[in-house]
mmCIF file of N, CA and C in Angstrom:
data_model
loop_
_atom_site.group_PDB
_atom_site.id
_atom_site.type_symbol
_atom_site.label_atom_id
_atom_site.label_comp_id
_atom_site.label_asym_id
_atom_site.label_seq_id
_atom_site.Cartn_x
_atom_site.Cartn_y
_atom_site.Cartn_z
ATOM 1 N N MET A 1387 -28.948 -19.272 8.161
ATOM 2 C CA MET A 1387 -29.466 -18.300 9.095
ATOM 3 C C MET A 1387 -28.924 -16.907 8.771
ATOM 4 N N ILE A 1388 -27.637 -16.833 8.408
ATOM 5 C CA ILE A 1388 -27.041 -15.544 8.051
ATOM 6 C C ILE A 1388 -27.725 -14.982 6.814
ATOM 7 N N THR A 1389 -27.996 -15.831 5.846
ATOM 8 C CA THR A 1389 -28.629 -15.406 4.603
ATOM 9 C C THR A 1389 -29.994 -14.790 4.867
ATOM 10 N N LEU A 1390 -30.794 -15.461 5.647
ATOM 11 C CA LEU A 1390 -32.132 -14.969 5.945
ATOM 12 C C LEU A 1390 -32.077 -13.638 6.697
ATOM 13 N N THR A 1391 -31.153 -13.527 7.632
ATOM 14 C CA THR A 1391 -31.000 -12.284 8.393
ATOM 15 C C THR A 1391 -30.614 -11.134 7.478
ATOM 16 N N VAL A 1392 -29.652 -11.357 6.597
ATOM 17 C CA VAL A 1392 -29.221 -10.298 5.674
ATOM 18 C C VAL A 1392 -30.357 -9.909 4.738
ATOM 19 N N LEU A 1393 -31.081 -10.887 4.228
ATOM 20 C CA LEU A 1393 -32.193 -10.576 3.328
ATOM 21 C C LEU A 1393 -33.287 -9.772 4.034
ATOM 22 N N LEU A 1394 -33.625 -10.149 5.256
ATOM 23 C CA LEU A 1394 -34.651 -9.410 5.998
ATOM 24 C C LEU A 1394 -34.188 -7.991 6.323
ATOM 25 N N LEU A 1395 -32.931 -7.847 6.717
ATOM 26 C CA LEU A 1395 -32.406 -6.503 6.986
ATOM 27 C C LEU A 1395 -32.329 -5.667 5.706
ATOM 28 N N ALA A 1396 -32.001 -6.306 4.588
ATOM 29 C CA ALA A 1396 -31.966 -5.583 3.309
ATOM 30 C C ALA A 1396 -33.373 -5.133 2.911
ATOM 31 N N LEU A 1397 -34.359 -5.955 3.159
ATOM 32 C CA LEU A 1397 -35.735 -5.575 2.883
ATOM 33 C C LEU A 1397 -36.164 -4.407 3.766
ATOM 34 N N LEU A 1398 -35.765 -4.443 5.025
ATOM 35 C CA LEU A 1398 -36.032 -3.324 5.926
ATOM 36 C C LEU A 1398 -35.324 -2.055 5.433
ATOM 37 N N GLY A 1399 -34.081 -2.205 4.995
ATOM 38 C CA GLY A 1399 -33.340 -1.069 4.459
ATOM 39 C C GLY A 1399 -33.972 -0.498 3.205
ATOM 40 N N LEU A 1400 -34.484 -1.363 2.359
ATOM 41 C CA LEU A 1400 -35.182 -0.917 1.157
ATOM 42 C C LEU A 1400 -36.401 -0.082 1.539
ATOM 43 N N ASN A 1401 -37.116 -0.537 2.560
ATOM 44 C CA ASN A 1401 -38.272 0.222 3.046
ATOM 45 C C ASN A 1401 -37.854 1.557 3.632
ATOM 46 N N MET A 1402 -36.739 1.585 4.354
ATOM 47 C CA MET A 1402 -36.264 2.844 4.936
ATOM 48 C C MET A 1402 -35.885 3.845 3.845
ATOM 49 N N ASN A 1403 -35.219 3.366 2.790
ATOM 50 C CA ASN A 1403 -34.859 4.264 1.694
ATOM 51 C C ASN A 1403 -36.099 4.814 0.998
ATOM 52 N N MET A 1404 -37.098 3.997 0.848
ATOM 53 C CA MET A 1404 -38.304 4.458 0.168
ATOM 54 C C MET A 1404 -39.122 5.387 1.054
ATOM 55 N N ALA A 1405 -39.094 5.171 2.351
ATOM 56 C CA ALA A 1405 -39.892 5.991 3.260
ATOM 57 C C ALA A 1405 -39.298 7.378 3.463
ATOM 58 N N PHE A 1406 -37.976 7.467 3.519
ATOM 59 C CA PHE A 1406 -37.326 8.731 3.835
ATOM 60 C C PHE A 1406 -36.487 9.252 2.677
ATOM 61 N N SER A 1407 -36.865 8.956 1.467
ATOM 62 C CA SER A 1407 -35.994 9.243 0.328
ATOM 63 C C SER A 1407 -35.739 10.731 0.102
ATOM 64 N N SER A 1408 -36.698 11.568 0.308
ATOM 65 C CA SER A 1408 -36.481 12.972 -0.030
ATOM 66 C C SER A 1408 -36.177 13.850 1.174
ATOM 67 N N SER A 1409 -36.328 13.330 2.368
ATOM 68 C CA SER A 1409 -36.207 14.202 3.531
ATOM 69 C C SER A 1409 -34.804 14.276 4.118
ATOM 70 N N LEU A 1410 -33.957 13.294 3.880
ATOM 71 C CA LEU A 1410 -32.612 13.345 4.442
ATOM 72 C C LEU A 1410 -31.639 12.547 3.599
ATOM 73 N N ILE A 1411 -30.365 12.863 3.774
ATOM 74 C CA ILE A 1411 -29.318 12.105 3.079
ATOM 75 C C ILE A 1411 -29.069 10.844 3.882
ATOM 76 N N GLN A 1412 -29.163 9.716 3.235
ATOM 77 C CA GLN A 1412 -28.984 8.428 3.902
ATOM 78 C C GLN A 1412 -28.288 7.466 2.959
ATOM 79 N N PRO A 1413 -27.689 6.424 3.525
ATOM 80 C CA PRO A 1413 -27.055 5.430 2.667
ATOM 81 C C PRO A 1413 -28.097 4.567 1.979
ATOM 82 N N ASP A 1414 -27.671 3.855 0.985
ATOM 83 C CA ASP A 1414 -28.527 2.837 0.385
ATOM 84 C C ASP A 1414 -28.382 1.601 1.261
ATOM 85 N N TRP A 1415 -29.258 1.484 2.227
ATOM 86 C CA TRP A 1415 -29.165 0.447 3.253
ATOM 87 C C TRP A 1415 -29.139 -0.955 2.653
ATOM 88 N N ALA A 1416 -30.065 -1.239 1.766
ATOM 89 C CA ALA A 1416 -30.164 -2.579 1.195
ATOM 90 C C ALA A 1416 -28.931 -2.933 0.372
ATOM 91 N N LEU A 1417 -28.494 -2.006 -0.452
ATOM 92 C CA LEU A 1417 -27.329 -2.278 -1.295
ATOM 93 C C LEU A 1417 -26.077 -2.487 -0.450
ATOM 94 N N ALA A 1418 -25.926 -1.710 0.609
ATOM 95 C CA ALA A 1418 -24.757 -1.871 1.472
ATOM 96 C C ALA A 1418 -24.725 -3.266 2.100
ATOM 97 N N LEU A 1419 -25.855 -3.737 2.585
ATOM 98 C CA LEU A 1419 -25.904 -5.068 3.194
ATOM 99 C C LEU A 1419 -25.655 -6.172 2.166
ATOM 100 N N LEU A 1420 -26.261 -6.026 1.005
ATOM 101 C CA LEU A 1420 -26.094 -7.056 -0.024
ATOM 102 C C LEU A 1420 -24.680 -7.071 -0.589
ATOM 103 N N LEU A 1421 -24.098 -5.899 -0.794
ATOM 104 C CA LEU A 1421 -22.707 -5.841 -1.259
ATOM 105 C C LEU A 1421 -21.760 -6.432 -0.220
ATOM 106 N N ALA A 1422 -22.007 -6.118 1.040
ATOM 107 C CA ALA A 1422 -21.158 -6.665 2.103
ATOM 108 C C ALA A 1422 -21.221 -8.181 2.113
ATOM 109 N N SER A 1423 -22.395 -8.728 1.919
ATOM 110 C CA SER A 1423 -22.539 -10.183 1.893
ATOM 111 C C SER A 1423 -21.836 -10.793 0.689
ATOM 112 N N LEU A 1424 -21.929 -10.132 -0.446
ATOM 113 C CA LEU A 1424 -21.257 -10.631 -1.645
ATOM 114 C C LEU A 1424 -19.741 -10.553 -1.507
ATOM 115 N N LEU A 1425 -19.240 -9.469 -0.946
ATOM 116 C CA LEU A 1425 -17.795 -9.319 -0.790
ATOM 117 C C LEU A 1425 -17.249 -10.237 0.303
ATOM 118 N N ALA A 1426 -18.067 -10.568 1.286
ATOM 119 C CA ALA A 1426 -17.623 -11.458 2.353
ATOM 120 C C ALA A 1426 -17.469 -12.894 1.855
ATOM 121 N N LYS A 1427 -18.351 -13.288 0.942
ATOM 122 C CA LYS A 1427 -18.303 -14.663 0.424
ATOM 123 C C LYS A 1427 -18.860 -14.648 -0.991
ATOM 124 N N ARG A 1428 -17.997 -14.858 -1.961
ATOM 125 C CA ARG A 1428 -18.421 -14.704 -3.356
ATOM 126 C C ARG A 1428 -19.460 -15.726 -3.783
ATOM 127 N N HIS A 1429 -19.578 -16.833 -3.051
ATOM 128 C CA HIS A 1429 -20.557 -17.858 -3.397
ATOM 129 C C HIS A 1429 -21.979 -17.442 -3.042
ATOM 130 N N ASN A 1430 -22.137 -16.262 -2.457
ATOM 131 C CA ASN A 1430 -23.471 -15.744 -2.144
ATOM 132 C C ASN A 1430 -24.139 -15.092 -3.345
ATOM 133 N N TRP A 1431 -23.488 -15.109 -4.489
ATOM 134 C CA TRP A 1431 -24.011 -14.425 -5.660
ATOM 135 C C TRP A 1431 -25.395 -14.934 -6.044
ATOM 136 N N PHE A 1432 -25.682 -16.225 -5.803
ATOM 137 C CA PHE A 1432 -26.937 -16.802 -6.274
ATOM 138 C C PHE A 1432 -28.166 -16.254 -5.553
ATOM 139 N N TRP A 1433 -28.012 -15.690 -4.385
ATOM 140 C CA TRP A 1433 -29.146 -15.031 -3.726
ATOM 141 C C TRP A 1433 -28.974 -13.517 -3.635
ATOM 142 N N VAL A 1434 -27.738 -13.030 -3.731
ATOM 143 C CA VAL A 1434 -27.514 -11.586 -3.675
ATOM 144 C C VAL A 1434 -27.952 -10.921 -4.982
ATOM 145 N N LEU A 1435 -27.625 -11.512 -6.108
ATOM 146 C CA LEU A 1435 -27.971 -10.885 -7.385
ATOM 147 C C LEU A 1435 -29.478 -10.744 -7.591
ATOM 148 N N PRO A 1436 -30.306 -11.761 -7.286
ATOM 149 C CA PRO A 1436 -31.754 -11.528 -7.391
ATOM 150 C C PRO A 1436 -32.257 -10.444 -6.427
ATOM 151 N N ALA A 1437 -31.656 -10.371 -5.249
ATOM 152 C CA ALA A 1437 -32.062 -9.328 -4.296
ATOM 153 C C ALA A 1437 -31.681 -7.942 -4.818
ATOM 154 N N ILE A 1438 -30.520 -7.815 -5.447
ATOM 155 C CA ILE A 1438 -30.125 -6.527 -6.021
ATOM 156 C C ILE A 1438 -30.988 -6.202 -7.241
ATOM 157 N N LEU A 1439 -31.381 -7.214 -7.977
ATOM 158 C CA LEU A 1439 -32.310 -7.003 -9.091
ATOM 159 C C LEU A 1439 -33.632 -6.444 -8.567
ATOM 160 N N LEU A 1440 -34.145 -7.018 -7.488
ATOM 161 C CA LEU A 1440 -35.365 -6.508 -6.858
ATOM 162 C C LEU A 1440 -35.159 -5.070 -6.372
ATOM 163 N N HIS A 1441 -34.000 -4.798 -5.816
ATOM 164 C CA HIS A 1441 -33.646 -3.455 -5.352
ATOM 165 C C HIS A 1441 -33.708 -2.461 -6.507
ATOM 166 N N ASP A 1442 -33.094 -2.792 -7.622
ATOM 167 C CA ASP A 1442 -33.062 -1.875 -8.765
ATOM 168 C C ASP A 1442 -34.440 -1.689 -9.389
ATOM 169 N N VAL A 1443 -35.192 -2.760 -9.496
ATOM 170 C CA VAL A 1443 -36.531 -2.647 -10.067
ATOM 171 C C VAL A 1443 -37.418 -1.799 -9.166
ATOM 172 N N THR A 1444 -37.249 -1.943 -7.851
ATOM 173 C CA THR A 1444 -38.049 -1.163 -6.908
ATOM 174 C C THR A 1444 -37.674 0.319 -6.947
ATOM 175 N N PHE A 1445 -36.392 0.623 -6.970
ATOM 176 C CA PHE A 1445 -35.945 2.019 -6.953
ATOM 177 C C PHE A 1445 -36.024 2.698 -8.308
ATOM 178 N N TYR A 1446 -35.591 2.033 -9.345
ATOM 179 C CA TYR A 1446 -35.400 2.680 -10.632
ATOM 180 C C TYR A 1446 -36.407 2.235 -11.699
ATOM 181 N N TRP A 1447 -37.195 1.232 -11.404
ATOM 182 C CA TRP A 1447 -38.165 0.673 -12.342
ATOM 183 C C TRP A 1447 -37.484 0.138 -13.604
ATOM 184 N N SER A 1448 -36.239 -0.265 -13.455
ATOM 185 C CA SER A 1448 -35.498 -0.825 -14.582
ATOM 186 C C SER A 1448 -34.274 -1.556 -14.043
ATOM 187 N N LEU A 1449 -33.565 -2.200 -14.944
ATOM 188 C CA LEU A 1449 -32.278 -2.789 -14.584
ATOM 189 C C LEU A 1449 -31.249 -1.683 -14.695
ATOM 190 N N ALA A 1450 -31.054 -1.008 -13.613
ATOM 191 C CA ALA A 1450 -30.184 0.167 -13.620
ATOM 192 C C ALA A 1450 -28.723 -0.258 -13.641
ATOM 193 N N THR A 1451 -27.867 0.710 -13.627
ATOM 194 C CA THR A 1451 -26.433 0.495 -13.725
ATOM 195 C C THR A 1451 -25.896 -0.327 -12.559
ATOM 196 N N VAL A 1452 -26.467 -0.151 -11.377
ATOM 197 C CA VAL A 1452 -25.955 -0.845 -10.187
ATOM 198 C C VAL A 1452 -26.012 -2.357 -10.374
ATOM 199 N N PHE A 1453 -27.129 -2.879 -10.858
ATOM 200 C CA PHE A 1453 -27.234 -4.326 -11.052
ATOM 201 C C PHE A 1453 -26.218 -4.821 -12.063
ATOM 202 N N MET A 1454 -26.032 -4.083 -13.132
ATOM 203 C CA MET A 1454 -25.080 -4.507 -14.166
ATOM 204 C C MET A 1454 -23.659 -4.579 -13.608
ATOM 205 N N VAL A 1455 -23.283 -3.615 -12.795
ATOM 206 C CA VAL A 1455 -21.940 -3.610 -12.210
ATOM 207 C C VAL A 1455 -21.813 -4.717 -11.165
ATOM 208 N N VAL A 1456 -22.811 -4.844 -10.301
ATOM 209 C CA VAL A 1456 -22.738 -5.856 -9.240
ATOM 210 C C VAL A 1456 -22.787 -7.260 -9.826
ATOM 211 N N ALA A 1457 -23.457 -7.438 -10.942
ATOM 212 C CA ALA A 1457 -23.498 -8.753 -11.587
ATOM 213 C C ALA A 1457 -22.118 -9.183 -12.081
ATOM 214 N N MET A 1458 -21.239 -8.219 -12.343
ATOM 215 C CA MET A 1458 -19.887 -8.548 -12.793
ATOM 216 C C MET A 1458 -18.925 -8.803 -11.625
ATOM 217 N N ILE A 1459 -19.298 -8.399 -10.427
ATOM 218 C CA ILE A 1459 -18.395 -8.533 -9.279
ATOM 219 C C ILE A 1459 -18.006 -9.986 -8.989
ATOM 220 N N PRO A 1460 -18.944 -10.956 -8.967
ATOM 221 C CA PRO A 1460 -18.501 -12.330 -8.695
ATOM 222 C C PRO A 1460 -17.502 -12.857 -9.721
ATOM 223 N N LEU A 1461 -17.704 -12.517 -10.987
ATOM 224 C CA LEU A 1461 -16.754 -12.950 -12.022
ATOM 225 C C LEU A 1461 -15.394 -12.283 -11.822
ATOM 226 N N ALA A 1462 -15.420 -11.006 -11.495
ATOM 227 C CA ALA A 1462 -14.161 -10.299 -11.240
ATOM 228 C C ALA A 1462 -13.464 -10.861 -10.003
ATOM 229 N N MET A 1463 -14.242 -11.229 -8.991
ATOM 230 C CA MET A 1463 -13.640 -11.802 -7.781
ATOM 231 C C MET A 1463 -12.961 -13.132 -8.086
ATOM 232 N N ILE A 1464 -13.589 -13.968 -8.894
ATOM 233 C CA ILE A 1464 -12.989 -15.250 -9.263
ATOM 234 C C ILE A 1464 -11.681 -15.007 -10.010
ATOM 235 N N TYR A 1465 -11.723 -14.111 -10.985
ATOM 236 C CA TYR A 1465 -10.528 -13.815 -11.772
ATOM 237 C C TYR A 1465 -9.411 -13.257 -10.895
ATOM 238 N N LEU A 1466 -9.744 -12.274 -10.080
ATOM 239 C CA LEU A 1466 -8.727 -11.644 -9.238
ATOM 240 C C LEU A 1466 -8.195 -12.597 -8.167
ATOM 241 N N ASP A 1467 -9.053 -13.437 -7.611
ATOM 242 C CA ASP A 1467 -8.603 -14.398 -6.613
ATOM 243 C C ASP A 1467 -7.637 -15.418 -7.215
ATOM 244 N N GLN A 1468 -7.878 -15.815 -8.470
ATOM 245 C CA GLN A 1468 -6.983 -16.769 -9.117
ATOM 246 C C GLN A 1468 -5.642 -16.145 -9.468
ATOM 247 N N HIS A 1469 -5.644 -14.891 -9.871
ATOM 248 C CA HIS A 1469 -4.412 -14.263 -10.339
ATOM 249 C C HIS A 1469 -3.654 -13.504 -9.262
ATOM 250 N N LEU A 1470 -4.381 -12.939 -8.294
ATOM 251 C CA LEU A 1470 -3.722 -12.152 -7.255
ATOM 252 C C LEU A 1470 -3.864 -12.756 -5.869
ATOM 253 N N GLY A 1471 -4.769 -13.702 -5.715
ATOM 254 C CA GLY A 1471 -5.069 -14.238 -4.390
ATOM 255 C C GLY A 1471 -6.192 -13.425 -3.757
ATOM 256 N N ALA A 1472 -6.903 -14.073 -2.864
ATOM 257 C CA ALA A 1472 -8.004 -13.376 -2.190
ATOM 258 C C ALA A 1472 -7.422 -12.285 -1.301
ATOM 259 N N GLY A 1473 -7.880 -11.075 -1.488
ATOM 260 C CA GLY A 1473 -7.332 -9.987 -0.701
ATOM 261 C C GLY A 1473 -8.267 -8.801 -0.622
ATOM 262 N N LEU A 1474 -7.996 -7.984 0.343
ATOM 263 C CA LEU A 1474 -8.811 -6.809 0.614
ATOM 264 C C LEU A 1474 -8.721 -5.726 -0.464
ATOM 265 N N PRO A 1475 -7.545 -5.401 -1.013
ATOM 266 C CA PRO A 1475 -7.474 -4.287 -1.969
ATOM 267 C C PRO A 1475 -8.354 -4.474 -3.205
ATOM 268 N N GLN A 1476 -8.347 -5.663 -3.799
ATOM 269 C CA GLN A 1476 -9.158 -5.846 -4.991
ATOM 270 C C GLN A 1476 -10.648 -5.826 -4.668
ATOM 271 N N ARG A 1477 -11.034 -6.281 -3.486
ATOM 272 C CA ARG A 1477 -12.438 -6.215 -3.105
ATOM 273 C C ARG A 1477 -12.865 -4.767 -2.839
ATOM 274 N N LEU A 1478 -11.970 -3.972 -2.301
ATOM 275 C CA LEU A 1478 -12.280 -2.549 -2.107
ATOM 276 C C LEU A 1478 -12.478 -1.842 -3.440
ATOM 277 N N VAL A 1479 -11.685 -2.203 -4.428
ATOM 278 C CA VAL A 1479 -11.843 -1.615 -5.762
ATOM 279 C C VAL A 1479 -13.213 -1.985 -6.333
ATOM 280 N N LEU A 1480 -13.632 -3.234 -6.153
ATOM 281 C CA LEU A 1480 -14.933 -3.663 -6.646
ATOM 282 C C LEU A 1480 -16.062 -2.929 -5.920
ATOM 283 N N LEU A 1481 -15.888 -2.701 -4.628
ATOM 284 C CA LEU A 1481 -16.875 -1.940 -3.859
ATOM 285 C C LEU A 1481 -16.966 -0.503 -4.368
ATOM 286 N N VAL A 1482 -15.834 0.113 -4.637
ATOM 287 C CA VAL A 1482 -15.824 1.485 -5.154
ATOM 288 C C VAL A 1482 -16.492 1.547 -6.528
ATOM 289 N N LEU A 1483 -16.294 0.530 -7.356
ATOM 290 C CA LEU A 1483 -16.962 0.497 -8.663
ATOM 291 C C LEU A 1483 -18.476 0.451 -8.503
ATOM 292 N N ALA A 1484 -18.958 -0.328 -7.547
ATOM 293 C CA ALA A 1484 -20.401 -0.390 -7.293
ATOM 294 C C ALA A 1484 -20.915 0.964 -6.802
ATOM 295 N N LEU A 1485 -20.115 1.647 -5.985
ATOM 296 C CA LEU A 1485 -20.523 2.964 -5.495
ATOM 297 C C LEU A 1485 -20.516 4.008 -6.615
ATOM 298 N N LEU A 1486 -19.582 3.882 -7.546
ATOM 299 C CA LEU A 1486 -19.576 4.781 -8.703
ATOM 300 C C LEU A 1486 -20.815 4.551 -9.577
ATOM 301 N N ALA A 1487 -21.252 3.299 -9.643
ATOM 302 C CA ALA A 1487 -22.491 3.003 -10.371
ATOM 303 C C ALA A 1487 -23.688 3.643 -9.678
ATOM 304 N N MET A 1488 -23.651 3.688 -8.347
ATOM 305 C CA MET A 1488 -24.717 4.384 -7.610
ATOM 306 C C MET A 1488 -24.743 5.860 -7.986
ATOM 307 N N MET A 1489 -23.565 6.455 -8.066
ATOM 308 C CA MET A 1489 -23.493 7.878 -8.431
ATOM 309 C C MET A 1489 -24.023 8.093 -9.846
ATOM 310 N N ALA A 1490 -23.766 7.153 -10.744
ATOM 311 C CA ALA A 1490 -24.279 7.262 -12.107
ATOM 312 C C ALA A 1490 -25.802 7.173 -12.131
ATOM 313 N N ASP A 1491 -26.386 6.516 -11.130
ATOM 314 C CA ASP A 1491 -27.842 6.405 -11.044
ATOM 315 C C ASP A 1491 -28.482 7.569 -10.307
ATOM 316 N N GLY A 1492 -27.685 8.549 -9.904
ATOM 317 C CA GLY A 1492 -28.254 9.746 -9.324
ATOM 318 C C GLY A 1492 -28.096 9.909 -7.821
ATOM 319 N N TRP A 1493 -27.392 9.004 -7.165
ATOM 320 C CA TRP A 1493 -27.154 9.154 -5.728
ATOM 321 C C TRP A 1493 -26.088 10.217 -5.513
ATOM 322 N N THR A 1494 -26.195 10.952 -4.426
ATOM 323 C CA THR A 1494 -25.217 11.993 -4.134
ATOM 324 C C THR A 1494 -23.929 11.374 -3.596
ATOM 325 N N LEU A 1495 -22.874 12.155 -3.615
ATOM 326 C CA LEU A 1495 -21.594 11.692 -3.092
ATOM 327 C C LEU A 1495 -21.711 11.359 -1.602
ATOM 328 N N GLN A 1496 -22.451 12.169 -0.863
ATOM 329 C CA GLN A 1496 -22.625 11.920 0.569
ATOM 330 C C GLN A 1496 -23.339 10.597 0.819
ATOM 331 N N ALA A 1497 -24.362 10.292 0.043
ATOM 332 C CA ALA A 1497 -25.077 9.025 0.200
ATOM 333 C C ALA A 1497 -24.167 7.845 -0.155
ATOM 334 N N CYS A 1498 -23.332 8.010 -1.177
ATOM 335 C CA CYS A 1498 -22.397 6.932 -1.544
ATOM 336 C C CYS A 1498 -21.357 6.711 -0.452
ATOM 337 N N LEU A 1499 -20.865 7.793 0.135
ATOM 338 C CA LEU A 1499 -19.899 7.652 1.234
ATOM 339 C C LEU A 1499 -20.549 7.025 2.468
ATOM 340 N N LEU A 1500 -21.790 7.376 2.748
ATOM 341 C CA LEU A 1500 -22.499 6.737 3.861
ATOM 342 C C LEU A 1500 -22.719 5.247 3.588
ATOM 343 N N THR A 1501 -23.006 4.904 2.343
ATOM 344 C CA THR A 1501 -23.155 3.496 1.975
ATOM 345 C C THR A 1501 -21.836 2.761 2.171
ATOM 346 N N LEU A 1502 -20.737 3.390 1.786
ATOM 347 C CA LEU A 1502 -19.407 2.804 2.001
ATOM 348 C C LEU A 1502 -19.147 2.599 3.490
ATOM 349 N N CYS A 1503 -19.472 3.611 4.294
ATOM 350 C CA CYS A 1503 -19.238 3.528 5.745
ATOM 351 C C CYS A 1503 -20.124 2.482 6.408
ATOM 352 N N LEU A 1504 -21.253 2.169 5.828
ATOM 353 C CA LEU A 1504 -22.100 1.097 6.356
ATOM 354 C C LEU A 1504 -21.628 -0.267 5.860
ATOM 355 N N CYS A 1505 -21.202 -0.332 4.618
ATOM 356 C CA CYS A 1505 -20.841 -1.610 4.000
ATOM 357 C C CYS A 1505 -19.591 -2.222 4.623
ATOM 358 N N ILE A 1506 -18.588 -1.430 4.905
ATOM 359 C CA ILE A 1506 -17.314 -1.980 5.386
ATOM 360 C C ILE A 1506 -17.446 -2.686 6.732
ATOM 361 N N PRO A 1507 -18.082 -2.117 7.769
ATOM 362 C CA PRO A 1507 -18.211 -2.868 9.024
ATOM 363 C C PRO A 1507 -19.099 -4.104 8.896
ATOM 364 N N VAL A 1508 -20.156 -4.010 8.085
ATOM 365 C CA VAL A 1508 -21.020 -5.176 7.888
ATOM 366 C C VAL A 1508 -20.254 -6.265 7.151
ATOM 367 N N TRP A 1509 -19.445 -5.894 6.192
ATOM 368 C CA TRP A 1509 -18.610 -6.834 5.456
ATOM 369 C C TRP A 1509 -17.656 -7.540 6.420
ATOM 370 N N HIS A 1510 -17.029 -6.779 7.300
ATOM 371 C CA HIS A 1510 -16.122 -7.356 8.292
ATOM 372 C C HIS A 1510 -16.864 -8.340 9.211
ATOM 373 N N LEU A 1511 -18.030 -7.936 9.675
ATOM 374 C CA LEU A 1511 -18.826 -8.793 10.555
ATOM 375 C C LEU A 1511 -19.248 -10.078 9.852
ATOM 376 N N LEU A 1512 -19.714 -9.961 8.621
ATOM 377 C CA LEU A 1512 -20.142 -11.146 7.875
ATOM 378 C C LEU A 1512 -18.974 -12.073 7.563
ATOM 379 N N THR A 1513 -17.819 -11.504 7.256
ATOM 380 C CA THR A 1513 -16.638 -12.332 7.012
ATOM 381 C C THR A 1513 -16.300 -13.152 8.247
ATOM 382 N N ARG A 1514 -16.362 -12.519 9.409
ATOM 383 C CA ARG A 1514 -16.096 -13.223 10.660
ATOM 384 C C ARG A 1514 -17.150 -14.306 10.927
ATOM 385 N N GLN A 1515 -18.408 -13.990 10.646
ATOM 386 C CA GLN A 1515 -19.481 -14.960 10.869
ATOM 387 C C GLN A 1515 -19.340 -16.170 9.935
ATOM 388 N N TYR A 1516 -19.013 -15.933 8.682
ATOM 389 C CA TYR A 1516 -18.801 -17.044 7.751
ATOM 390 C C TYR A 1516 -17.602 -17.887 8.149
ATOM 391 N N ALA A 1517 -16.553 -17.264 8.661
ATOM 392 C CA ALA A 1517 -15.376 -18.016 9.106
ATOM 393 C C ALA A 1517 -15.710 -18.871 10.318
ATOM 394 N N GLN A 1518 -16.489 -18.340 11.251
ATOM 395 C CA GLN A 1518 -16.883 -19.119 12.431
ATOM 396 C C GLN A 1518 -17.818 -20.243 12.039
ATOM 397 N N GLN A 1519 -18.683 -19.999 11.067
ATOM 398 C CA GLN A 1519 -19.610 -21.023 10.626
ATOM 399 C C GLN A 1519 -18.873 -22.185 9.961
ATOM 400 N N ALA A 1520 -17.799 -21.887 9.251
ATOM 401 C CA ALA A 1520 -17.016 -22.924 8.578
ATOM 402 C C ALA A 1520 -16.176 -23.737 9.555
ATOM 403 N N ALA A 1521 -15.793 -23.138 10.658
ATOM 404 C CA ALA A 1521 -14.932 -23.827 11.623
ATOM 405 C C ALA A 1521 -15.684 -24.803 12.497
#
């Protein structure tokens, strides 16, 4: 149920970015939701990565830098979790790397910061929801 909700909200966010792309500074709604879901539970990679691929193809008409960076996040999470333990600092670094990839694709600093400000609370909420679902 959480997966379907995140995917539908990401699709809505993708539509919002496409509808209002030139008129105001806004976060990348879809990417923020998908990144939050991936950072909340690394096993979500199997549905998050195709959704981010769709996001990049829709926005950039190619496999842009964002997909390449986000595709490495699950592998980095596995490595870092084994060597450092699951923790917030390394996941924040991975989130910042994804945001830097957004900047490389032409997003402004303000849009990247808004994406960060959207991603962190959603990540917290999803982490709590996954923990309650497991209990």
